[in-house]
Amino acid sequence: MSKSVPAFLQDESDDRETDTASESSYQLRRYKKSPSSLTNLSSSSGMTSLSSVSGSVMSVYSGDFGNLEVKGSVQFAIDYVESLKELHVFVAQCKDLAAADVKKQRSDPYVKTYLLPDKGKMGKKKTLVVKKTLNPVYNEILRYKIERQFLKTQKLNLSVWHRDTFKRNSFLGEVELDLETWDWDSKQSKQLKWYPLKRKTAPVALETENRGEMKLALQYVPEPSPGKKLPTTGEVHIWVKECFDLPLLRGSHLNSFVKCTILPDTSRKSRQKTRAVGKTTNPVFNHTMVYDGFRPEDLMEACVELTVWDHYKLTNQFLGGLRIGFGTGKSYGTEVDWMDSTSEEVALWEKMVNSPNTWIEATLPLRMLLIAKISK
């Protein structure tokens, strides 16, 4: 069954993050929330927003991993086309997949690929869904525009998924190829091969990749109301100082910036950014962001999400991030997967809460995050 990849090209639509770094972020940006804005997050309308955040996760890890058996195999081949400066992944077919519909013994499978360590939307490619079969045939080429030498730092992750009528995804298995030692000039390396599907690699193992560090400081500033001794609301100040040893996803090119969101509020209006700093893996930002309207009880429920991105043309690639909060797994009584702070992140937040009007500084390791979709 072995044969060479056919020399045809196929257009492949790709979801892309198109938020460009704002030029206005060169100066201090102060987005003032009304005093009731964070309070409203615990109301009924806020709970609706909260549940939608936890249900709209997008990343290489999103989907249902536990319900279906992993079985079967996938046939594909990879090749680097020097004239186009493209990596081609030719996805031929799958056989003997697990049945999502047990009664009718069928699934609606599709194949998705990533070039790791980029797990963002820019690195995602996927085939069409083939309905009602355990042996789908695709014959599609998924293409990546990338310099050949950069492939030495990449891994190809190819996974098979069932997509139901409600657009929910169920994991059917995956294959991962390390491209560091791949022989691109060998004819045998370009042949179609069958690969057995394997269970999901634990996200914890993938998160051990070095994504660099961020040096930052936090401060909580209570605001006493007129005529009252105790403050009713306050401000959280976030001072993003610099990053160290950021990963290079585009060879020697890097143009990084930091984005901040106060979860569970994912609206675009609440998001702030630093300026982009180019040509260094150790960018200095010295950028302060201020959010107000925090009641003391809101500090228990909210989480500061800081993400670092590489801005390239019209796209942004995720490099790593932090989630600074109490890491309880819940927010305003609802279970959320973004309240997942590490022990170091929790320690920084606790020190800030317990030491008002004082800058608390830390250098924390950046990590892989499940990024919540931004609501309008």
Short mmCIF file of N, CA and C in Angstrom, two decimals, residues 51-58 371-374:
data_model
loop_
_atom_site.label_atom_id
_atom_site.label_comp_id
_atom_site.label_asym_id
_atom_site.label_seq_id
_atom_site.Cartn_x
_atom_site.Cartn_y
_atom_site.Cartn_z
N SER A 51 -20.13 30.53 32.55
CA SER A 51 -20.25 29.17 32.05
C SER A 51 -19.83 29.10 30.59
N SER A 52 -20.09 30.18 29.82
CA SER A 52 -19.70 30.15 28.42
C SER A 52 -18.19 30.19 28.27
N VAL A 53 -17.52 30.86 29.22
CA VAL A 53 -16.05 30.89 29.17
C VAL A 53 -15.49 29.50 29.36
N SER A 54 -15.97 28.79 30.39
CA SER A 54 -15.42 27.47 30.68
C SER A 54 -15.77 26.46 29.61
N GLY A 55 -16.79 26.76 28.82
CA GLY A 55 -17.19 25.81 27.79
C GLY A 55 -16.66 26.12 26.41
N SER A 56 -15.87 27.20 26.29
CA SER A 56 -15.41 27.60 24.97
C SER A 56 -13.89 27.59 24.88
N VAL A 57 -13.30 26.53 25.41
CA VAL A 57 -11.84 26.42 25.42
C VAL A 57 -11.34 26.00 24.04
N MET A 58 -10.22 26.63 23.61
CA MET A 58 -9.68 26.26 22.31
C MET A 58 -8.19 25.99 22.44
N ILE A 371 -6.68 28.42 26.41
CA ILE A 371 -7.07 29.82 26.25
C ILE A 371 -8.58 29.91 26.02
N ALA A 372 -9.24 30.74 26.84
CA ALA A 372 -10.68 30.96 26.68
C ALA A 372 -10.92 31.93 25.52
N LYS A 373 -11.99 31.70 24.78
CA LYS A 373 -12.32 32.58 23.66
C LYS A 373 -12.70 33.96 24.19
N ILE A 374 -12.31 34.97 23.40
CA ILE A 374 -12.64 36.35 23.76
C ILE A 374 -14.06 36.65 23.28
#
